[in-house]
C-alpha positions as YAML, in Angstrom:
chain: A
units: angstrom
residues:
- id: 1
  name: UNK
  ca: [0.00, 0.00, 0.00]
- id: 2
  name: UNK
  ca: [3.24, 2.22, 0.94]
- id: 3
  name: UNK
  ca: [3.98, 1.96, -2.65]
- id: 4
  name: UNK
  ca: [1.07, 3.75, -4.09]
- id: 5
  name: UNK
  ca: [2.11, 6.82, -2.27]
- id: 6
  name: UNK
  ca: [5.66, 6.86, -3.82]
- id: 7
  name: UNK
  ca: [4.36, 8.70, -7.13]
- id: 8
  name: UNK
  ca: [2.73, 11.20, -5.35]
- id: 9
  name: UNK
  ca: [5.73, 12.13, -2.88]
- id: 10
  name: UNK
  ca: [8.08, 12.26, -6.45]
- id: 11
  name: UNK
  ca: [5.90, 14.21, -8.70]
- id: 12
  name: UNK
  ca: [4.25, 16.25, -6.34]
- id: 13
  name: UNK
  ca: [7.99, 17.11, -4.83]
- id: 14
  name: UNK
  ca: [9.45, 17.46, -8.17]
- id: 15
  name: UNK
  ca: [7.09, 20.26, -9.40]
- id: 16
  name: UNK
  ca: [6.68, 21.79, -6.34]
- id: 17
  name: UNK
  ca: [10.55, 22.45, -5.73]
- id: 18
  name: UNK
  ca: [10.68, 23.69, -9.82]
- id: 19
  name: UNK
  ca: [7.59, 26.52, -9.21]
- id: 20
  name: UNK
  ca: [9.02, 27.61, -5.66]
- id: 21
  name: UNK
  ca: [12.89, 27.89, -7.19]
- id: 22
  name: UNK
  ca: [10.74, 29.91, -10.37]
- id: 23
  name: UNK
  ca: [8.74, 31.86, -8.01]
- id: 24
  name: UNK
  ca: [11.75, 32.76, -5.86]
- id: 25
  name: UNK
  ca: [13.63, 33.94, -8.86]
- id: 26
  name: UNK
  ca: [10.71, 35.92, -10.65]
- id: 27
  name: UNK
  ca: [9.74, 37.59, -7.42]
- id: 28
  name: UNK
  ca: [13.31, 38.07, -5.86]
- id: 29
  name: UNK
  ca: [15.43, 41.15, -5.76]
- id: 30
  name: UNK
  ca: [15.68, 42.71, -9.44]
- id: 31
  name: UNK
  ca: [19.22, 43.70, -8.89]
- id: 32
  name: UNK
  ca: [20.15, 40.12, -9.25]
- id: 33
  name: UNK
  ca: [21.33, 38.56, -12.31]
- id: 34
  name: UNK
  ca: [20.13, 34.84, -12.72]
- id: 35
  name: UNK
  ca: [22.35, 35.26, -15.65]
- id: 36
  name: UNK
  ca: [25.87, 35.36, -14.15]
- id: 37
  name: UNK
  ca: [24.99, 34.13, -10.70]
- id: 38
  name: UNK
  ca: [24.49, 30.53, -10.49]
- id: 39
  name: UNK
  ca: [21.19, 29.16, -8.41]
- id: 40
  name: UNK
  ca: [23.69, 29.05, -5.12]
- id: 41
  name: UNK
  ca: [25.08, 32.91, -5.58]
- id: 42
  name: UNK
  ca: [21.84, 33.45, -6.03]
- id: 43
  name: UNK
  ca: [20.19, 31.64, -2.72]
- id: 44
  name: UNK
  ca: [22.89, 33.00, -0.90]
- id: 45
  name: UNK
  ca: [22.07, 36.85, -2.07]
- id: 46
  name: UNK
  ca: [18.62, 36.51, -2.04]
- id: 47
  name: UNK
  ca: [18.15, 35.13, 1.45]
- id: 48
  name: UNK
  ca: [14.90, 33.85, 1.43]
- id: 49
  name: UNK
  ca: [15.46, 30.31, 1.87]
- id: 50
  name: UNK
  ca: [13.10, 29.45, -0.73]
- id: 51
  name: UNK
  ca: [15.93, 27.92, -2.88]
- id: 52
  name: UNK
  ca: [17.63, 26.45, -0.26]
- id: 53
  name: UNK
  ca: [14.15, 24.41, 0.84]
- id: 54
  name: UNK
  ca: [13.06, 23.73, -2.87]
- id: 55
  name: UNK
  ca: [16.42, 21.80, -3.17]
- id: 56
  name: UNK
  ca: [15.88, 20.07, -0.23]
- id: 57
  name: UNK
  ca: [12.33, 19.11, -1.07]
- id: 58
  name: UNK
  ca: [13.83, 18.12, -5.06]
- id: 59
  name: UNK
  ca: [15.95, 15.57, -2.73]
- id: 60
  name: UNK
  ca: [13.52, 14.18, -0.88]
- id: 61
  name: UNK
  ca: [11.25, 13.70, -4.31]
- id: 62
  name: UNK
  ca: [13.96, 12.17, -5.59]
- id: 63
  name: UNK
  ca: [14.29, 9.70, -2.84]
- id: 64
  name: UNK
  ca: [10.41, 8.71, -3.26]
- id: 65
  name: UNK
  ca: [10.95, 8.71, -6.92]
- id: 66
  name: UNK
  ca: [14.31, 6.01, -6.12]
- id: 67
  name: UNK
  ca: [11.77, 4.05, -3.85]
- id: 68
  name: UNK
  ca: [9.10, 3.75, -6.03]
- id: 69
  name: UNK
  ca: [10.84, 2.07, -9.03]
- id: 70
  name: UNK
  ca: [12.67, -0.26, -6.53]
- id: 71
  name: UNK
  ca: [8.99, -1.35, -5.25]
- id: 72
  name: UNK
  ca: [8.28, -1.92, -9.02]
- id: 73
  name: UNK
  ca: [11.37, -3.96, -9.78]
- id: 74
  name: UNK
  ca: [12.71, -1.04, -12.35]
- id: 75
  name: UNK
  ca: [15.63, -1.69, -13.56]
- id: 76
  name: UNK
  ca: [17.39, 0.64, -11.66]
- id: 77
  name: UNK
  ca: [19.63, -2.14, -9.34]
- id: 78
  name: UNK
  ca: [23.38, -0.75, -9.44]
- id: 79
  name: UNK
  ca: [25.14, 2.40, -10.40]
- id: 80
  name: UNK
  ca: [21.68, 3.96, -11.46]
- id: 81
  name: UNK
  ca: [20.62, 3.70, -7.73]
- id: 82
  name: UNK
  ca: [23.91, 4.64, -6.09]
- id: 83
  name: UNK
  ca: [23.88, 7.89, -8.81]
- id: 84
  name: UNK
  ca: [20.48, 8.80, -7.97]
- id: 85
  name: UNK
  ca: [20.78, 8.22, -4.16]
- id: 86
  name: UNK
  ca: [23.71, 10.38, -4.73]
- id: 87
  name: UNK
  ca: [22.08, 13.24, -6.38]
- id: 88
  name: UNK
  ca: [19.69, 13.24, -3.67]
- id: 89
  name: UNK
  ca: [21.86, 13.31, -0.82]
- id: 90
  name: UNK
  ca: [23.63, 15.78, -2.25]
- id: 91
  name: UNK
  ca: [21.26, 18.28, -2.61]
- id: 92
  name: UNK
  ca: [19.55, 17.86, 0.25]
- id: 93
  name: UNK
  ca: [23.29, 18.82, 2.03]
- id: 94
  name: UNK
  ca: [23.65, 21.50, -0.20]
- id: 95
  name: UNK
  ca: [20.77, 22.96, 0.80]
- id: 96
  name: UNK
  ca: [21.98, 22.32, 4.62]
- id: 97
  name: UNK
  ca: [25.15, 23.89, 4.12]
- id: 98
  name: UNK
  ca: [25.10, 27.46, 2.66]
- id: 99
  name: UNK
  ca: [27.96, 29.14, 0.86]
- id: 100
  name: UNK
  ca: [28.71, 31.54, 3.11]
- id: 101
  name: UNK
  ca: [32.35, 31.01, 4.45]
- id: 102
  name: UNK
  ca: [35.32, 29.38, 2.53]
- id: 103
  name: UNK
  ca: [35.29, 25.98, 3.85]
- id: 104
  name: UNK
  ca: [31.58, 25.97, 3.14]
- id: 105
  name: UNK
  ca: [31.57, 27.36, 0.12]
- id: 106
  name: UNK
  ca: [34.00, 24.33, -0.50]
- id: 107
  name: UNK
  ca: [31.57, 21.74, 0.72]
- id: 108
  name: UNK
  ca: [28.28, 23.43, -0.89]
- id: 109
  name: UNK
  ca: [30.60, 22.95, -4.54]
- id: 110
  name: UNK
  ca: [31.85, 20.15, -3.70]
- id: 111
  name: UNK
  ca: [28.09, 18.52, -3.04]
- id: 112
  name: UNK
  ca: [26.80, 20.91, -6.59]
- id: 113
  name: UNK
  ca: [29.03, 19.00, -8.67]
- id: 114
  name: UNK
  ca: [28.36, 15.41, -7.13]
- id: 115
  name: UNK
  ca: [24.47, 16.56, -7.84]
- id: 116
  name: UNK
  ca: [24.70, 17.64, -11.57]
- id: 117
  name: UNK
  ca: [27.26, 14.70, -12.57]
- id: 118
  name: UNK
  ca: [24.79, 12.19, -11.38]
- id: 119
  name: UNK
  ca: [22.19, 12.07, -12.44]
- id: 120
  name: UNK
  ca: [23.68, 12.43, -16.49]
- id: 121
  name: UNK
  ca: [25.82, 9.40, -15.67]
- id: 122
  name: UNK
  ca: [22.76, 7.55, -13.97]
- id: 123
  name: UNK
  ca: [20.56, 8.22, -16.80]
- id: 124
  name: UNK
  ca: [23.12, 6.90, -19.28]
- id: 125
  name: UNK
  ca: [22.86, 3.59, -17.86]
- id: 126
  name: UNK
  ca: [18.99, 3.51, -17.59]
- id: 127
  name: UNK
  ca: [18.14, 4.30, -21.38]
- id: 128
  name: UNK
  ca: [19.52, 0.91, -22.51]
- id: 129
  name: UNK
  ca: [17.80, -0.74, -19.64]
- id: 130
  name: UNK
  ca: [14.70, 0.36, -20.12]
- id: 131
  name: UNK
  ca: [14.48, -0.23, -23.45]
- id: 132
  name: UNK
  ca: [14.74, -3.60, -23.08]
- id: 133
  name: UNK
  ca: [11.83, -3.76, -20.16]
- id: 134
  name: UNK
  ca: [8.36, -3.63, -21.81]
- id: 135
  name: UNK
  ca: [6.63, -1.74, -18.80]
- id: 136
  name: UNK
  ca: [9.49, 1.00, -18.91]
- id: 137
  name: UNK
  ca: [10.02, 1.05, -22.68]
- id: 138
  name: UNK
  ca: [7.56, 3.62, -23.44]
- id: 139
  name: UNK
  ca: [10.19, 6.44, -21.85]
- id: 140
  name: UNK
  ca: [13.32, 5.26, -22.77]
- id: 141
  name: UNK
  ca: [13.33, 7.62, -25.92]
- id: 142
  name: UNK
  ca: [12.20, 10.39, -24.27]
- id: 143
  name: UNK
  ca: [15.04, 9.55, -21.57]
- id: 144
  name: UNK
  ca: [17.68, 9.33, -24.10]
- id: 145
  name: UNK
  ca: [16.99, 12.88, -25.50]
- id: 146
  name: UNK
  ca: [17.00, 14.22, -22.29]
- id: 147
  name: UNK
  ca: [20.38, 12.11, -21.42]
- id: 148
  name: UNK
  ca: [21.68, 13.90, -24.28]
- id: 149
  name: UNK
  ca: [21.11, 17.15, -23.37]
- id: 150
  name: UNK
  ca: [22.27, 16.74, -19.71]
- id: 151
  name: UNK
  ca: [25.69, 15.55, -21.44]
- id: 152
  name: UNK
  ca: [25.72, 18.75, -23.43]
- id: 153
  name: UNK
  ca: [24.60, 21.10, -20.47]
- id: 154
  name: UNK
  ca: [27.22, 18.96, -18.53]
- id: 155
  name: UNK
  ca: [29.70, 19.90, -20.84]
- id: 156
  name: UNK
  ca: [28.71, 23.29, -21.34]
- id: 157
  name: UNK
  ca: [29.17, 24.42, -17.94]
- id: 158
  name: UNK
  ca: [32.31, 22.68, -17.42]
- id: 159
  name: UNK
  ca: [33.73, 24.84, -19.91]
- id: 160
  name: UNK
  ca: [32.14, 28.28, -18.73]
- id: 161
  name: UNK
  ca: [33.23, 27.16, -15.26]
- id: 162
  name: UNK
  ca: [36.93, 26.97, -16.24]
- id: 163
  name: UNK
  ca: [38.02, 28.88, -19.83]
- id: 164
  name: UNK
  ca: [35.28, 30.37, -19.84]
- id: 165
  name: UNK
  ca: [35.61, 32.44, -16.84]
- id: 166
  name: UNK
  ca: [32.00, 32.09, -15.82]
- id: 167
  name: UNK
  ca: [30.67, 33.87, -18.10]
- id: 168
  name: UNK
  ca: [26.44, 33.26, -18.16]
- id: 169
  name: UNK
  ca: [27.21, 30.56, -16.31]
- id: 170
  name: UNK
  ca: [23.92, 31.03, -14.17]
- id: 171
  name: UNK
  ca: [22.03, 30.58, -17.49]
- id: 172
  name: UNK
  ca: [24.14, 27.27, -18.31]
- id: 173
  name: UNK
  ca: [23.91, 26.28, -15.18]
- id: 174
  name: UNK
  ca: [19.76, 26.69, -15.20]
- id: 175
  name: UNK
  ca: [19.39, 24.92, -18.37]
- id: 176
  name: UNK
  ca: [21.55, 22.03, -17.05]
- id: 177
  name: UNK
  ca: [19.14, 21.79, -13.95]
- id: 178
  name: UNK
  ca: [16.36, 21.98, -16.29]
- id: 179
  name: UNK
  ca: [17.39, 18.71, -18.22]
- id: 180
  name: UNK
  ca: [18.24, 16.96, -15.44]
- id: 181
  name: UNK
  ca: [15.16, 17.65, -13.32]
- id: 182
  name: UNK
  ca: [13.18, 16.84, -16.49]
- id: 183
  name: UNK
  ca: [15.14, 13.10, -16.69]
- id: 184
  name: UNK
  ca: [13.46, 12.78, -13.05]
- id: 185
  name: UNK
  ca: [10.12, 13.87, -14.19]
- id: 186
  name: UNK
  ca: [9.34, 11.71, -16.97]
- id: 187
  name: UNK
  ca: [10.76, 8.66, -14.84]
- id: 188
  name: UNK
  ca: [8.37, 9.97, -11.89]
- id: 189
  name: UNK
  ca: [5.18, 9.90, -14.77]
- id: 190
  name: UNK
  ca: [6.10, 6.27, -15.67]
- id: 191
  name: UNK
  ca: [6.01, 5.55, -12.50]
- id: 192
  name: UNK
  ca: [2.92, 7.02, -11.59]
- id: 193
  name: UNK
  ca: [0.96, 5.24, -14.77]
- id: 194
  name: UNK
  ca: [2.68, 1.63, -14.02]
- id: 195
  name: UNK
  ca: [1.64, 2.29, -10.23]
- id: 196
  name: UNK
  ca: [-2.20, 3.46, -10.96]
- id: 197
  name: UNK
  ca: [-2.65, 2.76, -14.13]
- id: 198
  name: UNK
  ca: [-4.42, -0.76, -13.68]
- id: 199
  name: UNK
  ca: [-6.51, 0.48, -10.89]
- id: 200
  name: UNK
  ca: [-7.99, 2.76, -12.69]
- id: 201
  name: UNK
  ca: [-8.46, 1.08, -15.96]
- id: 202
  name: UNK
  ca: [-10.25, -1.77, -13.41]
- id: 203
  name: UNK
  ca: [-12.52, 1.13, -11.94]
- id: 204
  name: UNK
  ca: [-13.17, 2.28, -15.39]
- id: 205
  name: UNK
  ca: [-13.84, -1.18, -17.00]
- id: 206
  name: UNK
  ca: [-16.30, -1.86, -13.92]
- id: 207
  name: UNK
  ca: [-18.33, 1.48, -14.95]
- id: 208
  name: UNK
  ca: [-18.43, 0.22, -18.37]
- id: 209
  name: UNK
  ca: [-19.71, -2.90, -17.55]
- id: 210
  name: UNK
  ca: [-22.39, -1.12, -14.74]
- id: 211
  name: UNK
  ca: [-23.51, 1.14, -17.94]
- id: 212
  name: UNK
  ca: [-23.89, -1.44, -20.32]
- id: 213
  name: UNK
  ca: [-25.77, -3.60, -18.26]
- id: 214
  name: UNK
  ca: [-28.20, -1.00, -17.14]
- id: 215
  name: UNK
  ca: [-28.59, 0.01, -20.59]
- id: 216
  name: UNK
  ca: [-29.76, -3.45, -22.06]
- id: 217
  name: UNK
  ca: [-31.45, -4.71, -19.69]
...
């Protein structure tokens, strides 16, 4: 029964971190630049906490979302898991640990770049996996897409993080998150149709059958 709530918890955490880190941004101080300031200059500056509690909450989703296809058998056994548990953990003590001194500015990097490397390298795995599962096959297109593009933001902001000097790295670093937060919510939609998707195709079935029966009788 535990299971059926997993969905819920990962969708429902997923797009509620993405509107409150959207919100926070739209509605925050016009003098800064989401631009040039990556998410964690930006927390940091705007001082809210809204950030800081939408990352934790994107862990936590994550988590459910980890949970969930466990409790359905996904193919997800191995580095997939350990990546994803990773990307969790570390954003949930990113979120824990600002970036306000040195040595915490070192740990709040340190746990950003064990975040956006893992989930890439976890979804890498999973395309080929899935694709070969029947009940998971339906997103392992989509997933491969989005893989790529994760590899390319990946890429991107390695380079505007060292040559490039930072420059617009906030916006790399945005559409990055954006990929990679998008690999999480088509997996969290698969998950919700394999976990409710016969129940209510039973419910709907038994209506049908209700209907037709009162209508030729």
């Amino acid at each position: 029964m535990v299971k059926r709530f997993y969905p819920l918890l990962a969708g429902g955490g997923i797009l509620l971190a993405v509107v409150t880190v959207v919100t926070a941004q739209v509605s925050g101080d016009s003098s800064l630049d989401p631009v040039s300031m990556t998410i964690s200059e930006y927390a940091a500056r705007d001082g809210g906490g809204a950030i800081e509690t939408a990352m934790a909450v994107l862990g936590l989703a994550s988590l459910a979302l980890l949970a969930g296809m466990r409790a359905l058998d996904a193919p997800v056994h191995g580095w997939p898991a350990r990546l994803i548990g990773l990307w969790s953990v570390a954003l949930i003590g990113a979120a824990v640990v600002p970036s306000g001194t040195v040595w915490q500015g070192d740990i709040h990097g340190a746990l950003s770049v064990a975040a956006f490397v893992s989930v890439p390298a976890a979804a890498i795995q999973l395309v080929g996996r899935l694709a070969q599962d029947e009940r998971w096959k339906a997103v392992a297109r989509p997933l491969e897409w989005l893989t790529l593009a994760s590899g390319l933001g990946l890429a991107a902001i390695t380079y505007v993080a060292l040559p490039g000097h930072g420059v617009m790295i906030g916006l790399v670093e945005r559409l990055l998150l954006t990929a990679e937060v998008a690999v999480l919510g088509v997996l969290a939609v698969r998950l919700a149709q394999l976990t409710w998707g016969p129940t209510l195709r039973e419910r709907i079935g038994g209506r049908r059958a209700v209907r037709d029966f009162l209508v030729h009788r």
